[in-house]
Tab-separated table of C-alpha atoms and ligand atoms in Angstrom:
chain	number	residue	atom	x	y	z
A	1	MET	CA	-8.659	-12.798	20.049
A	2	ILE	CA	-9.915	-13.429	16.512
A	3	VAL	CA	-10.465	-10.364	14.339
A	4	LEU	CA	-12.231	-10.237	10.988
A	5	GLY	CA	-10.720	-7.656	8.623
A	6	LEU	CA	-12.454	-5.957	5.671
A	7	GLU	CA	-10.661	-3.910	3.005
A	8	SER	CA	-12.455	-1.908	0.295
A	9	SER	CA	-10.588	1.402	0.028
A	10	CYS	CA	-9.856	1.266	-3.691
A	11	ASP	CA	-10.017	-1.508	-6.287
A	12	GLU	CA	-9.515	-4.614	-4.172
A	13	THR	CA	-12.206	-6.251	-2.066
A	14	ALA	CA	-10.626	-8.359	0.649
A	15	VAL	CA	-11.557	-10.286	3.787
A	16	ALA	CA	-9.233	-11.896	6.345
A	17	VAL	CA	-9.243	-13.419	9.803
A	18	TYR	CA	-6.319	-12.796	12.118
A	19	CYS	CA	-5.813	-14.461	15.500
A	20	GLY	CA	-3.667	-12.769	18.158
A	21	GLU	CA	-2.208	-16.110	19.250
A	22	GLN	CA	-1.967	-18.035	15.977
A	23	GLY	CA	-1.497	-15.299	13.380
A	24	LEU	CA	-3.311	-15.193	10.062
A	25	LEU	CA	-6.018	-17.866	9.797
A	26	GLY	CA	-7.298	-17.104	6.322
A	27	HIS	CA	-7.700	-14.411	3.706
A	28	ALA	CA	-9.276	-13.814	0.299
A	29	ILE	CA	-8.903	-11.008	-2.220
A	30	HIS	CA	-10.796	-10.019	-5.332
A	31	SER	CA	-9.042	-7.571	-7.634
A	32	GLN	CA	-11.127	-5.247	-9.821
A	33	ILE	CA	-8.323	-4.648	-12.336
A	34	ALA	CA	-10.280	-6.296	-15.178
A	35	LEU	CA	-13.354	-4.191	-14.345
A	36	HIS	CA	-11.481	-0.877	-14.676
A	37	ASP	CA	-9.096	-1.906	-17.439
A	38	ALA	CA	-11.189	-0.483	-20.292
A	39	TYR	CA	-11.223	2.957	-18.611
A	40	GLY	CA	-7.463	3.155	-17.992
A	41	GLY	CA	-7.967	3.820	-14.286
A	42	VAL	CA	-10.250	3.159	-11.318
A	43	VAL	CA	-13.865	4.323	-11.808
A	44	PRO	CA	-15.070	5.052	-8.241
A	45	GLU	CA	-18.752	4.216	-8.743
A	46	LEU	CA	-17.952	0.889	-10.407
A	47	ALA	CA	-15.524	0.141	-7.568
A	48	SER	CA	-18.193	0.724	-4.886
A	49	ARG	CA	-20.761	-1.436	-6.649
A	50	ASP	CA	-18.322	-4.263	-7.104
A	51	HIS	CA	-17.328	-4.169	-3.405
A	52	ILE	CA	-21.032	-4.637	-2.573
A	53	ARG	CA	-21.199	-7.685	-4.850
A	54	LYS	CA	-18.012	-9.334	-3.647
A	55	TRP	CA	-17.623	-8.890	0.089
A	56	LEU	CA	-20.137	-11.520	1.240
A	57	PRO	CA	-18.853	-14.323	-1.054
A	58	LEU	CA	-15.316	-13.464	0.086
A	59	LEU	CA	-16.437	-13.614	3.736
A	60	ASP	CA	-17.932	-17.084	3.184
A	61	GLU	CA	-14.781	-18.216	1.396
A	62	THR	CA	-12.502	-16.943	4.161
A	63	LEU	CA	-14.536	-18.464	6.994
A	64	SER	CA	-14.848	-21.864	5.363
A	65	ALA	CA	-11.143	-21.948	4.383
A	66	SER	CA	-10.191	-21.218	7.992
A	67	ALA	CA	-12.829	-23.596	9.448
A	68	LEU	CA	-14.445	-20.776	11.421
A	69	THR	CA	-17.980	-19.503	11.829
A	70	LEU	CA	-19.164	-15.974	12.533
A	71	SER	CA	-19.599	-16.876	16.206
A	72	ASP	CA	-15.793	-17.251	16.497
A	73	ILE	CA	-15.238	-13.566	15.623
A	74	ASP	CA	-14.306	-11.319	18.579
A	75	ALA	CA	-14.078	-8.013	16.685
A	76	VAL	CA	-14.481	-6.627	13.162
A	77	ALA	CA	-11.854	-4.269	11.697
A	78	TYR	CA	-12.618	-2.337	8.530
A	79	THR	CA	-10.627	0.172	6.481
A	80	ALA	CA	-12.084	3.606	7.271
A	81	GLY	CA	-9.620	5.612	5.141
A	82	PRO	CA	-7.780	6.969	3.333
A	83	GLY	CA	-9.347	5.943	0.024
A	84	LEU	CA	-12.345	6.452	-2.252
A	85	ALA	CA	-15.297	7.668	-0.172
A	86	GLY	CA	-17.939	5.417	-1.734
A	87	ALA	CA	-15.693	2.360	-1.697
A	88	LEU	CA	-14.793	2.956	1.946
A	89	MET	CA	-18.469	3.303	2.850
A	90	VAL	CA	-19.218	-0.193	1.583
A	91	GLY	CA	-16.610	-1.729	3.895
A	92	ALA	CA	-17.587	0.513	6.796
A	93	MET	CA	-21.287	-0.325	6.505
A	94	ALA	CA	-20.506	-4.026	6.130
A	95	GLY	CA	-18.117	-4.002	9.087
A	96	GLN	CA	-20.331	-1.971	11.374
A	97	SER	CA	-23.464	-3.995	10.574
A	98	LEU	CA	-21.678	-7.280	11.074
A	99	ALA	CA	-20.183	-6.131	14.367
A	100	PHE	CA	-23.589	-4.883	15.532
A	101	ALA	CA	-25.238	-8.197	14.670
A	102	LEU	CA	-22.489	-10.220	16.357
A	103	GLU	CA	-22.384	-7.852	19.352
A	104	VAL	CA	-18.636	-7.350	19.027
A	105	PRO	CA	-16.596	-4.140	18.630
A	106	ALA	CA	-16.159	-2.550	15.188
A	107	LEU	CA	-12.717	-0.997	14.735
A	108	ALA	CA	-11.988	1.679	12.126
A	109	VAL	CA	-8.498	0.987	10.752
A	110	ASN	CA	-6.276	3.364	8.797
A	111	HIS	CA	-5.276	1.717	5.502
A	112	LEU	CA	-1.753	3.177	5.664
A	113	GLU	CA	-1.297	1.806	9.173
A	114	GLY	CA	-2.229	-1.568	7.696
A	115	HIS	CA	0.483	-1.221	5.034
A	116	VAL	CA	3.239	-0.179	7.458
A	117	LEU	CA	2.330	-3.044	9.848
A	118	ALA	CA	2.016	-5.669	7.067
A	119	PRO	CA	5.580	-6.985	7.624
A	120	LEU	CA	4.390	-8.181	11.056
A	121	LEU	CA	2.395	-10.854	9.179
A	122	GLU	CA	5.715	-12.473	8.227
A	123	THR	CA	8.335	-14.519	10.046
A	124	PRO	CA	10.753	-13.137	11.009
A	125	ALA	CA	8.858	-9.941	11.718
A	126	PRO	CA	10.870	-6.747	12.140
A	127	ALA	CA	11.002	-5.376	15.682
A	128	PHE	CA	10.002	-1.742	16.288
A	129	PRO	CA	11.384	0.748	15.426
A	130	TYR	CA	11.887	0.458	11.674
A	131	LEU	CA	11.868	2.604	8.577
A	132	CYS	CA	9.088	1.868	6.082
A	133	LEU	CA	9.177	2.792	2.410
A	134	LEU	CA	5.563	2.576	1.257
A	135	VAL	CA	5.377	2.788	-2.517
A	136	SER	CA	2.133	1.960	-4.286
A	137	GLY	CA	-0.208	3.244	-6.970
A	138	GLY	CA	-1.711	5.642	-4.447
A	139	HIS	CA	1.092	6.445	-2.020
A	140	SER	CA	4.801	7.227	-1.754
A	141	LEU	CA	5.801	7.628	1.877
A	142	ILE	CA	8.887	7.229	4.011
A	143	VAL	CA	7.771	6.568	7.576
A	144	ALA	CA	9.611	5.984	10.851
A	145	VAL	CA	7.497	3.313	12.556
A	146	HIS	CA	8.319	3.781	16.251
A	147	ALA	CA	5.552	1.629	17.746
A	148	LEU	CA	1.914	0.719	17.192
A	149	GLY	CA	0.186	4.042	16.492
A	150	ARG	CA	3.400	6.091	16.543
A	151	TYR	CA	4.232	6.919	12.945
A	152	GLU	CA	6.457	9.761	11.858
A	153	VAL	CA	6.015	10.601	8.183
A	154	LEU	CA	9.497	11.756	7.171
A	155	GLY	CA	8.729	12.353	3.525
A	156	GLU	CA	6.057	11.845	0.908
A	157	SER	CA	5.324	12.685	-2.691
A	158	VAL	CA	4.033	16.200	-3.200
A	159	ASP	CA	2.235	15.095	-6.384
A	160	ASP	CA	1.926	11.695	-8.115
A	161	ALA	CA	2.658	8.478	-6.262
A	162	VAL	CA	5.598	6.592	-7.762
A	163	GLY	CA	3.339	3.690	-8.847
A	164	GLU	CA	1.058	6.207	-10.518
A	165	ALA	CA	4.064	7.573	-12.463
A	166	PHE	CA	4.967	3.992	-13.484
A	167	ASP	CA	1.351	3.413	-14.569
A	168	LYS	CA	1.014	6.660	-16.522
A	169	THR	CA	4.332	6.087	-18.305
A	170	ALA	CA	3.306	2.513	-19.095
A	171	LYS	CA	-0.015	3.741	-20.459
A	172	LEU	CA	1.586	6.229	-22.814
A	173	ILE	CA	3.840	3.469	-24.166
A	174	GLY	CA	0.674	1.383	-24.657
A	175	LEU	CA	1.286	-1.243	-21.958
A	176	GLY	CA	-2.236	-1.238	-20.456
A	177	TYR	CA	-3.287	-0.548	-16.864
A	178	PRO	CA	-1.849	-0.830	-14.282
A	179	GLY	CA	1.318	-1.195	-16.310
A	180	GLY	CA	4.090	-0.843	-13.685
A	181	ALA	CA	5.143	-4.483	-13.892
A	182	ALA	CA	4.940	-4.494	-17.718
A	183	LEU	CA	7.041	-1.322	-17.839
A	184	ALA	CA	9.635	-2.974	-15.580
A	185	ALA	CA	9.679	-6.024	-17.890
A	186	LEU	CA	10.138	-3.851	-20.992
A	187	ALA	CA	12.921	-1.939	-19.211
A	188	GLU	CA	14.996	-5.149	-19.180
A	189	GLN	CA	15.426	-4.781	-22.961
A	190	GLY	CA	16.406	-1.112	-22.825
A	191	ASP	CA	19.390	1.046	-21.946
A	192	PRO	CA	18.866	2.853	-18.599
A	193	THR	CA	21.381	5.532	-19.626
A	194	ALA	CA	19.765	6.310	-23.000
A	195	PHE	CA	17.744	9.226	-21.615
A	196	ALA	CA	18.921	11.506	-18.795
A	197	PHE	CA	15.631	11.784	-16.890
A	198	PRO	CA	15.542	13.915	-13.722
A	199	ARG	CA	15.959	12.519	-10.200
A	200	PRO	CA	13.376	14.964	-8.801
A	201	MET	CA	14.029	16.756	-5.509
A	202	THR	CA	17.252	14.895	-4.809
A	203	TYR	CA	19.500	17.916	-5.312
A	204	ARG	CA	18.153	19.653	-2.242
A	205	PRO	CA	18.032	18.351	1.308
A	206	GLY	CA	14.951	16.718	2.751
A	207	LEU	CA	12.826	13.666	2.159
A	208	GLN	CA	9.914	15.042	0.150
A	209	MET	CA	9.462	13.448	-3.274
A	210	SER	CA	7.874	14.378	-6.584
A	211	PHE	CA	7.180	12.110	-9.541
A	212	SER	CA	4.999	14.111	-11.904
A	213	GLY	CA	7.949	15.863	-13.579
A	214	LEU	CA	9.591	12.518	-14.269
A	215	LYS	CA	6.387	11.287	-15.868
A	216	THR	CA	6.268	14.435	-18.044
A	217	ALA	CA	9.915	13.911	-19.055
A	218	ALA	CA	9.006	10.380	-20.165
A	219	LEU	CA	6.042	11.773	-22.119
A	220	THR	CA	8.220	14.323	-23.929
A	221	ALA	CA	10.824	11.655	-24.744
A	222	THR	CA	8.152	9.285	-26.067
A	223	ARG	CA	6.725	11.951	-28.382
A	224	ALA	CA	10.172	12.792	-29.758
A	225	ASN	CA	11.422	9.180	-29.972
A	226	PRO	CA	8.397	6.863	-30.297
A	227	GLU	CA	10.616	3.990	-31.449
A	228	CYS	CA	12.716	4.030	-28.253
A	229	GLU	CA	10.115	2.540	-25.902
A	230	ALA	CA	12.416	0.071	-24.151
A	231	ASP	CA	15.109	2.725	-23.593
A	232	ILE	CA	12.505	5.129	-22.224
A	233	ALA	CA	11.137	2.428	-19.919
A	234	ALA	CA	14.648	1.576	-18.678
A	235	SER	CA	15.644	5.223	-18.217
A	236	PHE	CA	12.388	6.020	-16.419
A	237	GLN	CA	12.781	3.048	-14.087
A	238	ALA	CA	16.404	3.979	-13.343
A	239	ALA	CA	15.383	7.550	-12.468
A	240	ALA	CA	12.457	6.462	-10.256
A	241	VAL	CA	14.544	3.839	-8.441
A	242	ASP	CA	17.509	6.206	-7.975
A	243	THR	CA	15.206	8.854	-6.520
A	244	LEU	CA	13.670	6.449	-4.000
A	245	VAL	CA	17.031	4.989	-3.025
A	246	ILE	CA	18.628	8.414	-2.474
A	247	LYS	CA	15.733	9.378	-0.185
A	248	VAL	CA	15.782	6.109	1.756
A	249	LYS	CA	19.533	6.358	2.232
A	250	ARG	CA	19.061	9.844	3.653
A	251	ALA	CA	16.236	8.700	5.909
A	252	LEU	CA	18.329	5.817	7.305
A	253	ALA	CA	21.215	8.211	8.017
A	254	GLN	CA	18.914	10.833	9.545
A	255	THR	CA	17.083	8.434	11.865
A	256	GLY	CA	19.861	5.932	12.601
A	257	LEU	CA	17.334	3.136	11.981
A	258	ARG	CA	18.827	-0.194	10.877
A	259	ARG	CA	15.714	-2.071	9.758
A	260	LEU	CA	14.005	-1.227	6.475
A	261	VAL	CA	10.581	-2.456	5.424
A	262	VAL	CA	9.421	-2.055	1.828
A	263	ALA	CA	5.668	-2.209	1.310
A	264	GLY	CA	3.320	-1.430	-1.582
A	265	GLY	CA	3.134	-2.760	-5.131
A	266	VAL	CA	6.220	-0.917	-6.416
A	267	GLY	CA	8.192	-2.853	-3.783
A	268	ALA	CA	7.958	-5.767	-6.231
A	269	ASN	CA	10.370	-3.932	-8.551
A	270	ALA	CA	13.541	-6.036	-8.808
A	271	HIS	CA	15.872	-3.094	-9.443
A	272	LEU	CA	14.508	-1.220	-6.445
A	273	ARG	CA	15.008	-4.275	-4.231
A	274	GLU	CA	18.567	-4.786	-5.397
A	275	ALA	CA	19.502	-1.117	-4.940
A	276	LEU	CA	17.959	-0.981	-1.445
A	277	ARG	CA	19.768	-4.177	-0.447
A	278	GLN	CA	23.039	-2.417	-1.180
A	279	LEU	CA	22.277	0.252	1.437
A	280	GLY	CA	23.257	-2.245	4.136
A	281	ALA	CA	20.100	-2.068	6.299
A	282	ASP	CA	18.242	-5.249	7.290
A	283	CYS	CA	15.558	-5.370	4.586
A	284	TYR	CA	12.108	-6.870	5.114
A	285	TYR	CA	9.657	-7.434	2.293
A	286	PRO	CA	6.155	-8.660	3.051
A	287	ARG	CA	5.012	-11.332	0.564
A	288	GLY	CA	3.699	-9.787	-2.659
A	289	VAL	CA	0.089	-10.444	-1.697
A	290	PHE	CA	0.555	-8.508	1.578
A	291	CYS	CA	2.491	-5.680	-0.156
A	292	THR	CA	-0.505	-4.760	-2.281
A	293	ASP	CA	-3.969	-4.045	-0.869
A	294	ASN	CA	-5.258	-6.872	1.328
A	295	ALA	CA	-7.408	-7.422	4.413
A	296	ALA	CA	-4.830	-9.419	6.389
A	297	MET	CA	-3.010	-6.190	7.258
A	298	ILE	CA	-6.313	-4.580	8.324
A	299	ALA	CA	-7.251	-7.544	10.536
A	300	LEU	CA	-3.737	-7.519	12.035
A	301	ALA	CA	-3.836	-3.770	12.788
A	302	GLY	CA	-7.335	-4.134	14.277
A	303	CYS	CA	-6.219	-7.083	16.401
A	304	LEU	CA	-3.152	-5.266	17.768
A	305	ARG	CA	-5.311	-2.265	18.644
A	306	ALA	CA	-8.107	-4.343	20.163
A	307	GLU	CA	-5.640	-6.351	22.245
A	308	ALA	CA	-4.145	-3.077	23.470
A	309	GLY	CA	-7.607	-2.178	24.762
A	310	GLU	CA	-9.006	-0.007	21.987
A	311	SER	CA	-12.758	-0.159	21.711
A	312	ASP	CA	-15.036	1.132	18.990
A	313	GLU	CA	-16.329	4.144	20.871
A	314	SER	CA	-14.163	6.656	19.038
A	315	SER	CA	-15.052	5.193	15.638
A	316	PRO	CA	-14.696	8.042	13.117
A	317	GLY	CA	-16.760	6.604	10.243
A	318	VAL	CA	-15.087	6.905	6.846
A	319	ARG	CA	-12.245	9.347	6.292
A	320	PRO	CA	-11.220	9.614	2.615
A	321	ARG	CA	-8.271	11.710	3.811
A	322	TRP	CA	-6.681	10.398	6.982
A	323	PRO	CA	-2.966	11.181	7.394
A	324	LEU	CA	-0.907	8.432	8.976
A	325	ASP	CA	0.827	10.765	11.423
A	326	SER	CA	-2.506	11.948	12.816
A	327	LEU	CA	-2.970	8.525	14.453
A	328	ASP	CA	-2.414	7.870	18.139
A	329	PRO	CA	-1.380	4.742	19.972
A	330	PRO	CA	-4.343	2.574	21.005
A	331	ALA	CA	-6.679	4.270	23.462
A	332	ALA	CA	-7.374	1.776	26.228
B	1	KG4	O1	0.062	-1.565	-3.555
B	1	KG4	P1	-0.659	-1.495	-4.842
B	1	KG4	O2	-1.648	-2.564	-5.166
B	1	KG4	O3	-1.261	-0.082	-4.941
B	1	KG4	C1	-2.428	0.414	-5.180
B	1	KG4	O4	-3.428	-0.327	-5.414
B	1	KG4	O5	-2.384	1.641	-5.140
B	1	KG4	O6	0.414	-1.396	-5.985
B	1	KG4	C2	0.093	-1.275	-7.331
B	1	KG4	C3	1.154	-0.419	-7.979
B	1	KG4	C4	0.768	-0.083	-9.395
B	1	KG4	O7	1.049	1.282	-9.617
B	1	KG4	C5	1.696	-0.993	-10.208
B	1	KG4	O8	1.960	-0.521	-11.492
B	1	KG4	C6	2.922	-0.998	-9.354
B	1	KG4	O9	2.418	-1.087	-8.027
B	1	KG4	N1	3.835	-2.114	-9.631
B	1	KG4	C7	5.116	-1.966	-10.050
B	1	KG4	C8	5.637	-3.274	-10.228
B	1	KG4	N2	4.675	-4.165	-9.910
B	1	KG4	C9	3.570	-3.440	-9.544
B	1	KG4	N3	5.838	-0.860	-10.257
B	1	KG4	C10	7.119	-1.028	-10.657
B	1	KG4	N4	7.694	-2.234	-10.853
B	1	KG4	C11	7.008	-3.377	-10.657
B	1	KG4	N5	7.602	-4.559	-10.845
B	2	ZN	ZN1	-2.907	0.414	-0.376
């Protein structure tokens, strides 16, 4: 089965084709970072309009790169949530119209399910069950992935996502948007012990996380010591990484899981990777391009569900809020 995937939940427009037998056949992504840069964050209306402009050229690019035509497509999977309502609607309308015209099923895919299944795009792929740390600009989740559609959210951030805290700290130091990677680069020149930033919610049991207090601590330190940017960056990164690692260590012990998948843009952080490696679990990192928002993971999730017999009859439309643990295994 060949499934076309569409992703438009935030500031990336992406198209991919995934084949159940042969794996990923092609994918293309357009990032809107430059479009939103001047505003210091994603402007929803601009995001929606740009998705409208970009999805058809990306579709053409993906089909020609994979030597396919629309008549080869057996189903269309689109991101139905969670995400920005207007941005999601562009992908949903595109996906549903295309599926209607081609007379194939349209499958509404949960974006977070895409992220936690993204490691299955790689070889070797982790076998179920595994623990997934999903850390991006929008999400910080620790999930036990038991099987397709069986996700147990063990912990998540009660406020800012960890990537958002990286970005806001980077912005106040003047590193642009999204500045997580630039902040990590600056941290290399600083002393991670210079400032004793909090490791939020690690002193009590449980797997919930919080990153807004850490961001505020960095803000206060920057105001008092504007010349210490590299030390603040290094101390912030150390606190964020420590917090994530403490929680993941707890989650591995609590679940007894031995495989750990790290997904989301913050998974690119070298210090986080090194610290997680030392926990002794088998670590899996999807390639950078499949860690951040992409359509390959949406096409893959749609394909697995379609092959398990799911049809489009229960299609929910767009769902800006759509918790991962509200999903069910495929309904045949
Ligand atoms: O998965 P992704 O594209 O998320 C969203 O679009 O939400 O990841 C982007 C996030 C941004 O917050 C970015 O600053 C952060 O990942 N990021 C990093 C690094 N590279 C990207 N954070 C820390 N260290 C990095 N090396
Ligand atoms: Zn995402």
